[in-house]
CSV table of C-alpha atoms and ligand atoms in Angstrom, one decimal:
chain,number,residue,atom,x,y,z
A,10,MET,CA,20.4,146.0,117.1
A,11,ILE,CA,17.5,145.0,118.8
A,12,LEU,CA,14.3,146.9,117.5
A,13,LYS,CA,12.0,148.6,120.1
A,14,PRO,CA,8.4,149.6,119.3
A,15,ASN,CA,9.6,153.1,119.0
A,16,GLN,CA,12.3,152.4,116.4
A,17,ILE,CA,9.8,151.8,113.7
A,18,PHE,CA,10.4,152.9,110.2
A,19,GLY,CA,7.9,152.4,107.5
A,20,LEU,CA,8.1,153.2,103.8
A,21,VAL,CA,4.9,153.1,102.0
A,22,THR,CA,5.4,151.8,98.4
A,23,LEU,CA,2.3,152.6,96.4
A,24,THR,CA,0.1,149.9,94.7
A,25,THR,CA,-2.3,152.7,93.4
A,26,SER,CA,-1.7,156.4,92.7
A,27,GLY,CA,-2.6,158.9,95.3
A,28,ALA,CA,-1.3,158.7,98.7
A,29,ARG,CA,1.9,160.1,99.8
A,30,PHE,CA,3.3,158.9,103.0
A,31,THR,CA,6.2,159.7,105.4
A,32,SER,CA,7.1,158.3,108.5
A,33,THR,CA,9.6,159.4,110.9
A,34,ALA,CA,11.7,157.1,113.2
A,35,THR,CA,8.4,156.9,115.7
A,36,ASN,CA,4.8,156.0,114.7
A,37,ASN,CA,3.7,159.7,113.8
A,38,LEU,CA,2.6,159.3,110.1
A,39,GLN,CA,1.5,162.1,108.0
A,40,PHE,CA,-0.8,161.1,105.2
A,41,GLN,CA,-0.8,164.1,102.6
A,42,SER,CA,-3.7,162.9,100.7
A,43,ARG,CA,-6.3,160.2,100.7
A,44,THR,CA,-5.5,156.8,102.0
A,45,VAL,CA,-5.2,153.9,99.6
A,46,SER,CA,-4.4,150.3,99.9
A,47,VAL,CA,-0.8,150.1,100.2
A,48,LYS,CA,1.9,147.6,100.6
A,49,MET,CA,4.2,148.5,103.6
A,50,ALA,CA,7.9,147.9,102.9
A,51,ASN,CA,10.7,148.2,105.2
A,52,PRO,CA,13.4,150.5,103.7
A,53,ALA,CA,16.0,147.9,104.7
A,54,VAL,CA,14.3,145.3,102.3
A,55,CYS,CA,14.8,146.2,98.7
A,56,ASP,CA,13.7,144.3,95.6
A,57,SER,CA,17.0,142.6,95.4
A,58,GLU,CA,16.8,141.3,98.6
A,59,LYS,CA,13.3,139.9,98.1
A,60,LYS,CA,14.7,137.7,95.6
A,61,LEU,CA,17.0,136.0,98.2
A,62,ILE,CA,14.5,134.1,99.9
A,63,THR,CA,15.2,130.4,100.1
A,64,HIS,CA,13.7,129.2,103.5
A,65,VAL,CA,10.3,130.1,105.1
A,66,ILE,CA,9.4,130.2,108.9
A,67,PHE,CA,5.6,130.2,109.8
A,68,ASP,CA,4.4,131.5,113.2
A,69,MET,CA,1.2,129.5,114.2
A,70,ASP,CA,-1.5,131.0,116.4
A,71,GLY,CA,-3.3,133.7,114.4
A,72,LEU,CA,-1.3,132.9,111.3
A,73,LEU,CA,-1.7,129.2,110.4
A,74,LEU,CA,-4.4,128.5,112.9
A,75,ASP,CA,-7.5,130.6,113.9
A,76,THR,CA,-6.5,130.3,117.6
A,77,GLU,CA,-6.1,133.9,119.0
A,78,LYS,CA,-9.9,134.1,119.3
A,79,PHE,CA,-9.6,131.4,122.0
A,80,TYR,CA,-7.1,133.4,124.1
A,81,THR,CA,-9.3,136.5,123.7
A,82,GLU,CA,-12.6,134.7,124.8
A,83,VAL,CA,-11.0,133.2,127.8
A,84,GLN,CA,-9.3,136.7,128.8
A,85,GLU,CA,-12.7,138.3,128.6
A,86,ILE,CA,-14.4,135.7,130.7
A,87,ILE,CA,-11.7,136.1,133.4
A,88,LEU,CA,-12.0,140.0,133.4
A,89,SER,CA,-15.5,139.9,133.3
A,90,ARG,CA,-15.3,138.7,137.0
A,91,PHE,CA,-13.2,141.9,138.0
A,92,ASP,CA,-15.9,144.0,135.9
A,93,LYS,CA,-13.2,144.9,133.5
A,94,THR,CA,-13.2,144.6,129.7
A,95,PHE,CA,-10.5,143.3,127.4
A,96,ASP,CA,-9.4,145.2,124.3
A,97,TRP,CA,-7.1,145.2,121.5
A,98,SER,CA,-4.6,147.4,122.8
A,99,LEU,CA,-4.0,145.0,125.6
A,100,LYS,CA,-4.1,142.0,123.0
A,101,ALA,CA,-1.4,143.6,120.9
A,102,LYS,CA,0.8,143.6,123.9
A,103,MET,CA,0.2,140.0,124.7
A,104,MET,CA,-0.1,138.0,121.6
A,105,GLY,CA,2.8,136.0,120.2
A,106,LYS,CA,4.5,136.0,123.7
A,107,LYS,CA,5.3,133.1,125.8
A,108,ALA,CA,2.4,132.0,128.1
A,109,ILE,CA,3.9,133.4,131.3
A,110,GLU,CA,5.2,136.7,129.7
A,111,ALA,CA,1.8,137.3,128.4
A,112,ALA,CA,0.2,136.5,131.6
A,113,ARG,CA,2.2,139.0,133.3
A,114,VAL,CA,1.2,141.7,130.8
A,115,PHE,CA,-2.4,140.7,131.4
A,116,VAL,CA,-2.7,140.9,135.2
A,117,GLU,CA,-0.5,144.2,135.5
A,118,GLU,CA,-2.1,146.2,132.5
A,119,THR,CA,-5.7,145.2,134.0
A,120,GLY,CA,-4.7,146.2,137.4
A,121,ILE,CA,-5.8,142.7,138.9
A,122,SER,CA,-2.4,141.5,139.8
A,123,ASP,CA,-3.3,141.9,143.6
A,124,SER,CA,-6.2,139.5,143.1
A,125,LEU,CA,-4.9,137.1,140.4
A,126,SER,CA,-1.2,136.2,139.9
A,127,ALA,CA,0.1,135.6,136.4
A,128,GLU,CA,0.5,132.0,137.5
A,129,ASN,CA,-3.0,131.5,138.7
A,130,PHE,CA,-4.2,133.4,135.7
A,131,LEU,CA,-2.7,130.4,133.5
A,132,VAL,CA,-4.1,127.9,135.9
A,133,GLU,CA,-7.7,129.4,135.7
A,134,ARG,CA,-7.7,129.7,131.8
A,135,GLU,CA,-6.1,126.1,131.2
A,136,SER,CA,-9.5,124.1,131.4
A,137,MET,CA,-11.3,126.5,129.2
A,138,LEU,CA,-8.4,126.7,126.6
A,139,GLN,CA,-8.1,122.8,126.6
A,140,GLU,CA,-11.7,122.5,125.5
A,141,MET,CA,-11.3,125.1,122.6
A,142,PHE,CA,-8.0,124.1,121.4
A,143,PRO,CA,-8.9,121.0,119.8
A,144,THR,CA,-11.5,122.8,117.6
A,145,SER,CA,-8.9,125.0,116.0
A,146,GLU,CA,-9.4,125.8,112.3
A,147,LEU,CA,-6.7,126.7,109.6
A,148,MET,CA,-6.5,130.3,108.6
A,149,PRO,CA,-7.5,131.1,104.9
A,150,GLY,CA,-4.8,130.2,102.6
A,151,ALA,CA,-2.6,128.6,105.0
A,152,SER,CA,-3.0,125.0,103.8
A,153,ARG,CA,-2.6,126.2,100.1
A,154,LEU,CA,0.6,128.1,100.8
A,155,VAL,CA,2.3,125.3,103.0
A,156,LYS,CA,1.4,122.7,100.4
A,157,HIS,CA,2.7,124.8,97.6
A,158,LEU,CA,6.0,125.8,99.0
A,159,HIS,CA,6.5,121.9,100.3
A,160,ALA,CA,5.5,120.6,96.8
A,161,SER,CA,8.1,123.3,95.2
A,162,GLY,CA,10.9,121.8,97.5
A,163,VAL,CA,11.1,125.2,99.7
A,164,PRO,CA,12.3,124.1,103.2
A,165,ILE,CA,9.5,125.3,105.8
A,166,CYS,CA,9.2,125.1,109.3
A,167,VAL,CA,7.0,126.5,112.4
A,168,ALA,CA,8.2,128.8,115.3
A,169,THR,CA,5.5,129.2,117.7
A,170,GLY,CA,5.3,130.7,121.3
A,171,THR,CA,2.7,128.0,122.2
A,172,HIS,CA,3.9,125.2,124.5
A,173,LYS,CA,4.1,121.5,123.5
A,174,ARG,CA,0.8,120.3,125.3
A,175,HIS,CA,-1.0,123.2,123.5
A,176,PHE,CA,0.7,122.4,120.2
A,177,ALA,CA,-0.7,118.8,120.3
A,178,LEU,CA,-4.4,119.8,121.0
A,179,LYS,CA,-4.4,122.7,118.6
A,180,THR,CA,-2.9,120.8,115.6
A,181,GLN,CA,-4.6,117.3,116.3
A,182,ARG,CA,-7.0,117.9,113.1
A,183,HIS,CA,-4.3,119.2,110.9
A,184,GLY,CA,-1.6,116.5,111.0
A,185,GLU,CA,-1.4,116.5,107.4
A,186,ILE,CA,-0.3,120.2,107.1
A,187,PHE,CA,2.1,120.1,110.0
A,188,SER,CA,3.7,116.9,108.8
A,189,LEU,CA,5.0,119.1,105.8
A,190,MET,CA,7.1,121.2,108.0
A,191,HIS,CA,10.7,120.3,108.3
A,192,HIS,CA,10.8,121.1,112.1
A,193,ILE,CA,8.7,122.8,114.7
A,194,VAL,CA,10.2,125.1,117.6
A,195,MET,CA,7.7,125.7,120.6
A,196,GLY,CA,7.8,128.2,123.4
A,197,ASP,CA,9.0,125.7,125.8
A,198,ASP,CA,11.9,124.7,123.8
A,199,PRO,CA,15.2,124.8,125.8
A,200,GLU,CA,17.0,127.0,123.2
A,201,VAL,CA,14.3,129.8,123.5
A,202,LYS,CA,15.5,131.5,126.4
A,203,GLN,CA,13.2,134.4,125.8
A,204,GLY,CA,9.9,134.9,124.0
A,205,LYS,CA,9.1,137.0,120.9
A,206,PRO,CA,10.0,139.9,120.3
A,207,SER,CA,13.4,138.3,121.3
A,208,PRO,CA,14.8,136.7,118.0
A,209,ASP,CA,15.7,133.4,119.9
A,210,ILE,CA,12.9,131.3,118.5
A,211,PHE,CA,13.5,132.3,114.8
A,212,LEU,CA,17.2,131.9,115.3
A,213,ALA,CA,16.7,128.5,116.6
A,214,ALA,CA,14.4,127.5,114.0
A,215,ALA,CA,16.8,128.9,111.4
A,216,ARG,CA,19.7,126.5,112.8
A,217,ARG,CA,17.5,123.3,112.5
A,218,PHE,CA,17.3,123.5,108.7
A,219,ASP,CA,19.4,120.8,106.9
A,220,GLY,CA,22.7,121.5,105.5
A,221,GLU,CA,24.6,124.8,105.8
A,222,PRO,CA,23.4,127.3,108.4
A,223,VAL,CA,20.9,129.3,106.7
A,224,HIS,CA,21.8,133.3,106.6
A,225,PRO,CA,18.8,135.2,108.0
A,226,SER,CA,18.6,137.4,104.9
A,227,LYS,CA,17.5,134.3,102.9
A,228,ILE,CA,14.5,133.6,105.3
A,229,LEU,CA,11.0,134.9,105.2
A,230,VAL,CA,8.9,134.7,108.3
A,231,PHE,CA,5.2,134.8,108.3
A,232,GLU,CA,3.6,136.6,111.5
A,233,ASP,CA,0.3,138.1,112.8
A,234,ALA,CA,1.6,139.6,116.1
A,235,PRO,CA,3.6,142.8,116.7
A,236,SER,CA,5.9,140.9,118.8
A,237,GLY,CA,6.5,138.3,116.3
A,238,VAL,CA,7.2,140.9,113.6
A,239,LEU,CA,9.8,142.5,115.8
A,240,ALA,CA,11.3,139.2,116.6
A,241,ALA,CA,11.7,138.4,112.9
A,242,LYS,CA,13.4,141.8,112.4
A,243,ASN,CA,15.6,141.4,115.4
A,244,ALA,CA,16.8,138.1,113.9
A,245,GLY,CA,17.7,139.8,110.7
A,246,MET,CA,14.9,138.2,108.6
A,247,SER,CA,12.3,139.5,106.2
A,248,VAL,CA,8.8,139.2,107.5
A,249,VAL,CA,5.2,139.3,106.0
A,250,MET,CA,2.6,140.4,108.5
A,251,VAL,CA,-1.1,139.0,108.2
A,252,PRO,CA,-2.7,141.2,111.0
A,253,ASP,CA,-6.2,140.8,112.6
A,254,PRO,CA,-8.1,143.9,111.0
A,255,ARG,CA,-8.9,144.9,114.6
A,256,LEU,CA,-5.1,145.5,115.5
A,257,ASP,CA,-4.1,149.1,115.3
A,258,SER,CA,-2.6,149.6,111.7
A,259,ALA,CA,0.6,151.6,113.4
A,260,PHE,CA,1.8,148.0,114.3
A,261,HIS,CA,2.0,147.1,110.6
A,262,GLU,CA,5.0,149.6,110.1
A,263,THR,CA,8.0,147.2,111.1
A,264,ALA,CA,6.8,144.5,108.5
A,265,ASP,CA,8.4,144.1,105.1
A,266,GLU,CA,5.0,143.4,103.6
A,267,VAL,CA,1.4,143.4,105.1
A,268,VAL,CA,-1.4,141.3,103.4
A,269,LYS,CA,-4.8,140.9,104.5
A,270,SER,CA,-4.8,137.1,104.2
A,271,LEU,CA,-2.4,134.3,103.1
A,272,LEU,CA,-4.7,134.1,100.1
A,273,ASP,CA,-3.2,137.7,99.0
A,274,PHE,CA,0.4,136.6,99.3
A,275,ASP,CA,2.4,136.3,96.2
A,276,PRO,CA,5.5,133.8,96.6
A,277,ALA,CA,7.0,135.2,93.2
A,278,GLU,CA,7.4,138.7,94.8
A,279,TRP,CA,10.1,137.2,97.1
A,280,GLY,CA,11.7,134.9,94.5
A,281,LEU,CA,9.8,131.6,95.8
A,282,PRO,CA,8.1,129.3,93.1
A,283,PRO,CA,5.0,131.1,92.0
A,284,PHE,CA,1.5,129.4,92.3
A,285,THR,CA,0.7,127.4,89.2
A,286,ASP,CA,-2.8,127.2,87.8
A,287,THR,CA,-3.5,123.9,89.8
A,288,THR,CA,-2.6,125.7,93.1
A,289,ALA,CA,-3.5,129.5,92.6
D,4,1GP,O1,3.9,132.4,118.5
D,4,1GP,P1,2.4,132.0,118.2
D,4,1GP,O2,2.1,130.7,117.3
D,4,1GP,O3,1.5,133.2,117.7
D,4,1GP,O4,1.7,131.7,119.6
D,4,1GP,C1,1.4,132.5,120.5
D,4,1GP,C2,0.3,132.1,121.6
D,4,1GP,O5,1.2,131.5,122.5
D,4,1GP,C3,-0.5,133.1,122.0
D,4,1GP,O6,-0.6,134.4,121.6
D,5,MG,MG1,0.9,134.4,116.2
């Protein structure tokens, strides 16, 4: 079953007393009392399933690397030429997608497709992105978590919508971290027929681990984008979402857990090796 944005279930488990939250099959949420910080949990993932995790797949842009801001900046520059502004509702539809798929959303949703084709948008933004990508920084907690899981012997990999040439530019200062990955699947990989929210890229990544095929229920995905979270669920995997704070929280509902930053993630909650004093 492929999850569509309106087939969203969310069950809030309380981490502090107070809020009561019920959600129906769509996004309409009724909070019966004050809002507190809560951990989202997908009803399909109960504690015992959380203990099954043996492999981890990391998204990259916006999750391991602070690169989504470059896409936003370039899109704002291009839109300003048409006296239009870029906003997070459009960003939410684009992020995580393959370049051409995101470009089509961009020109159509902003109404500029008669003046700028999706293909020409990609050409126009290219030179600006090529200058920005080499300055990419790691997101908070990314290095610590990747090093910890690798040192603990947990198979880890990357599944990113970005294309090979951009991947090289973005990661050129972070070779050590990306060298710890068992493999890296990119958006222009021949096995990735459709971009996120299709499950293609995560299923391809799962197939490339060593040994027996890994059952999706044993895989935990880390994502920042709504399309990526949906792709992970469509692949039958569990997913921890680390959303940009400007993203509408309604997009958090499909994730099995939502954390503000990778620094707030506790591997032991998923049956993965806990941080030790030296790594915490
Ligand atoms: O799949 P990720 O690594 O987030 O890449 C998406 C990127 O192409 C732009 O959003
Ligand atoms: Mg991402």
